[in-house]
Amino acid sequence: MTELELEPNTHKITPQKPRRKFRIWLFLFTTFFIMASLVTIAGFAMYLIYEADLPSVDELASNKYNDTLDVYAADGKIMAKFGDKRRIPRTFEQFPKQLMNAFIAAEDENFWTHGGVDYKAVLRAGIKWVTTGKKSGASTITMQVARNFFLTPERTLLRKAREIILSFRIEQTFSKEKIMELYLNKIFLGKRSYGVAAAAAVYYGKNLEELNLPQLAMIAGLPKAPSSFNPINNPKRAKLRRNYVLRRMNELDFISDKLYKHYKKSKLTAKIHRKEPQTNAPYVAEMVRLDMIKLFGESNIYNGYKVYTTVNSKLQNAANVAVQNGLINHSKRHGFKGAIGSIDKQFLNDNDKLIDELSHYTDYLQIKPAVVIEVKKNVAILFSEDESRIKIDKKAIRWASRSSKFLKILKPGDIVYISKHKKKNKKNKKNKKNKKNKKNSKEEHYYNLAQLPNAEASFVALDPNDGKILALVGGFDFQKNKFNRTTQALRQPGSSFKPFLYSAALNKKYTAATIINDAPVMFDFKAMKDTWKPKNYSGKFNGPTRFREALTKSMNVISIRILNDIGINYMMEYAKKFGFDKKSLERNLSLSLGNASIKPIELARGFATFANGGYKITPYFITKITKNNGEILYVSNPPRPCPTCNIDIIQQDKKIPDKQNDVLQKYNNKKLKPAIAPRTIKSDNVFIMRTILLDVVRRGTAVRASSLKRPDLAGKTGTTNDQVDAWFTGFNSDIVASVWVGRDNNKSLGHGETGGRAALPIWMEFMRTALKGTKISRLKKPSNVVSVTIDKETGMASHPDGSYTMKEYFRVGRAPKYATSKPNTVAPKRYRPKVEAKIEDLW
């Protein structure tokens, strides 16, 4: 083909190239314009559709952050903080400038200039997604505020559209400073901390202004992934994220190159800082939380409420220690159960491994886990997480083995519990300056082998004059079991119920000198084709016995005879005067021995009537409820005894407060009219009963308590069949304290574990603290009570010069007459019955 033939074709092709390019560009531009228009129309349509349904951003102006529910003891010490969110709101001016710079570097570098949406960031994220398939965040701080305050965390286009619309609104309504303030107070930063001030407290135990730059950068790196970048959960990733924030701050000229290079090498210093309760009363704190739910609803109680309780911090701490010591000692009396775990011997020199293994076991107030490292003839070396290596000698295991040989009890690798005890150096007897010795004597410690008890206990101390709960323990430890035995457990009171029976008898024809025959008795239950032959705990009978002695020595058979005489129906009605629910009492003669289902706090309430002179009070534990701003919502107005009010014995159908909420009244800036507790037991009855209960401590079943050397202490022990429940409730005019010891599975505490052995020592240990520095309460004899000398054998009036006589108290008009003109000078012979009698033959 010639050149002439080629030339025309060349001229035909050349002009067609620019036309094709033009058409391609025209197509692309038209497509883009149409798509942009559709997106704009769709966006505008979406705005019109969802704009009306979106919440008003004006709510942010008066935003109230969810807060904790704080519970305080009577002296203002913190007992508990409830709520999933730890928050410490701050104003914009209170935030360090470098803190805000750190968040801007990490989250939104154009925050101060954009209008709610950073289009450059959106474009970068879109290009990255198209080119790499990876998603990149483009949310601004304003968008995060919209999401955190108004939207759910779901990831959908619809939620993103709503987020963008709200962001525009927020920017139009609030200043940048206000938006930053909202963001820094709201953002979740891991470990239940919401807001930067709370994060500073949780991770560093400091205020914001006390943090250095690496610490600020660490907090600023958390919003993207509070768990993955958490310095506690993942220190390596957290450090990488912190250094990224520092690098971004350097790139934005917030810090110099020199500072960046210096700070990126710094070590992590974060660790969990929890503000421990100053007063350890978790059972009371939980009672408060449950009552707050009743008052305000579960969803509303974490809104900055402060609840002030009646708990006395000193007495509460004493109760905690007394209960744990009492249960640990009970456990020791029944032998060593063995190690609670073990670790391979190859790790005994690896402290990190030992600490990790011990972390699986709970530390309790009085006992902590330890690993046996080495065992010798007379000493064992143990490792505990907080004390490194410690020694225990053979005295520490004496309770666990008669031989006191370590090799028979412990072996290397065993994990056991140990208890720590204080001891003081012996004083120099020749040194006359005893006071200086007390101050200068160093406190040393020694350790004993211990074990976690199987038994449980409840303890409650009340002020009998208004019902305030001074201390309460619901079990060995709240971590072990959250069940509150003081307020929830239904247990048989055993002989602890007898004082109420004897009070009922005094209200009838009985006196403290009435003679009742302590002789064998048999009950024939024809309907059940069974017979009942009750016995005293000792298995012995004492013959004719005075009323006072019968209760002092807790004689069962006499109690049964008394109930049979006064009537079961009468007794059940009379028990209501002490606050007992009639439905919880058994309608049979075993009621005389405490066959009832009552809560420990109910028993304490009943004894408070003896302590306060005959008035029925209502236990309560909340004194005031306020908001964080100081607004008072509720104050307590408990019924109090009023001896001068001349209120007669109440009718049984009269309304008496029985619950905590009945004591609380809404505060209306007016002084509440004092509530008056009704008298339910006559003063002469209470006085005589109290003198008998004083004898229980002086020479009866609770004689061990006389070692406290307080003549004003009264009380009653209680033990149920097979030692399933052990009780002691004691009091004076200022305090009532009740102890129960038992097992949750209703099994026996063990042979000999009576109220005087299992429960009384707990009460005594507590009372040593409670009575310290207090005055002896004097018992005043009512005007309608007289003192008469009686014959101890007959209970009849006697001449004062009789050697076997005593003073006894009687209600006016009930004093006995003289039995003989000659005083009895010979003690009666011990009664030894040979024949059983049916109940109908004994009266």
Short mmCIF file of C-alpha atoms in Angstrom, two decimals, residues 52 154 167 176 305 334 511 564 712 726 790 820:
data_model
loop_
_atom_site.label_atom_id
_atom_site.label_comp_id
_atom_site.label_asym_id
_atom_site.label_seq_id
_atom_site.Cartn_x
_atom_site.Cartn_y
_atom_site.Cartn_z
CA ALA A 52 -38.47 15.47 63.95
CA GLU A 154 -24.96 -0.04 66.94
CA SER A 167 -23.59 16.90 65.48
CA LYS A 176 -16.63 24.48 71.36
CA TYR A 305 -27.79 10.15 96.28
CA HIS A 334 -13.29 -29.21 115.89
CA THR A 511 -43.94 -13.71 140.98
CA ASN A 564 -49.01 -25.00 129.95
CA ASP A 712 -25.23 -3.46 134.65
CA ALA A 726 -26.37 -21.06 119.64
CA ILE A 790 -37.89 -14.31 151.35
CA THR A 820 -43.41 -19.43 159.60
#
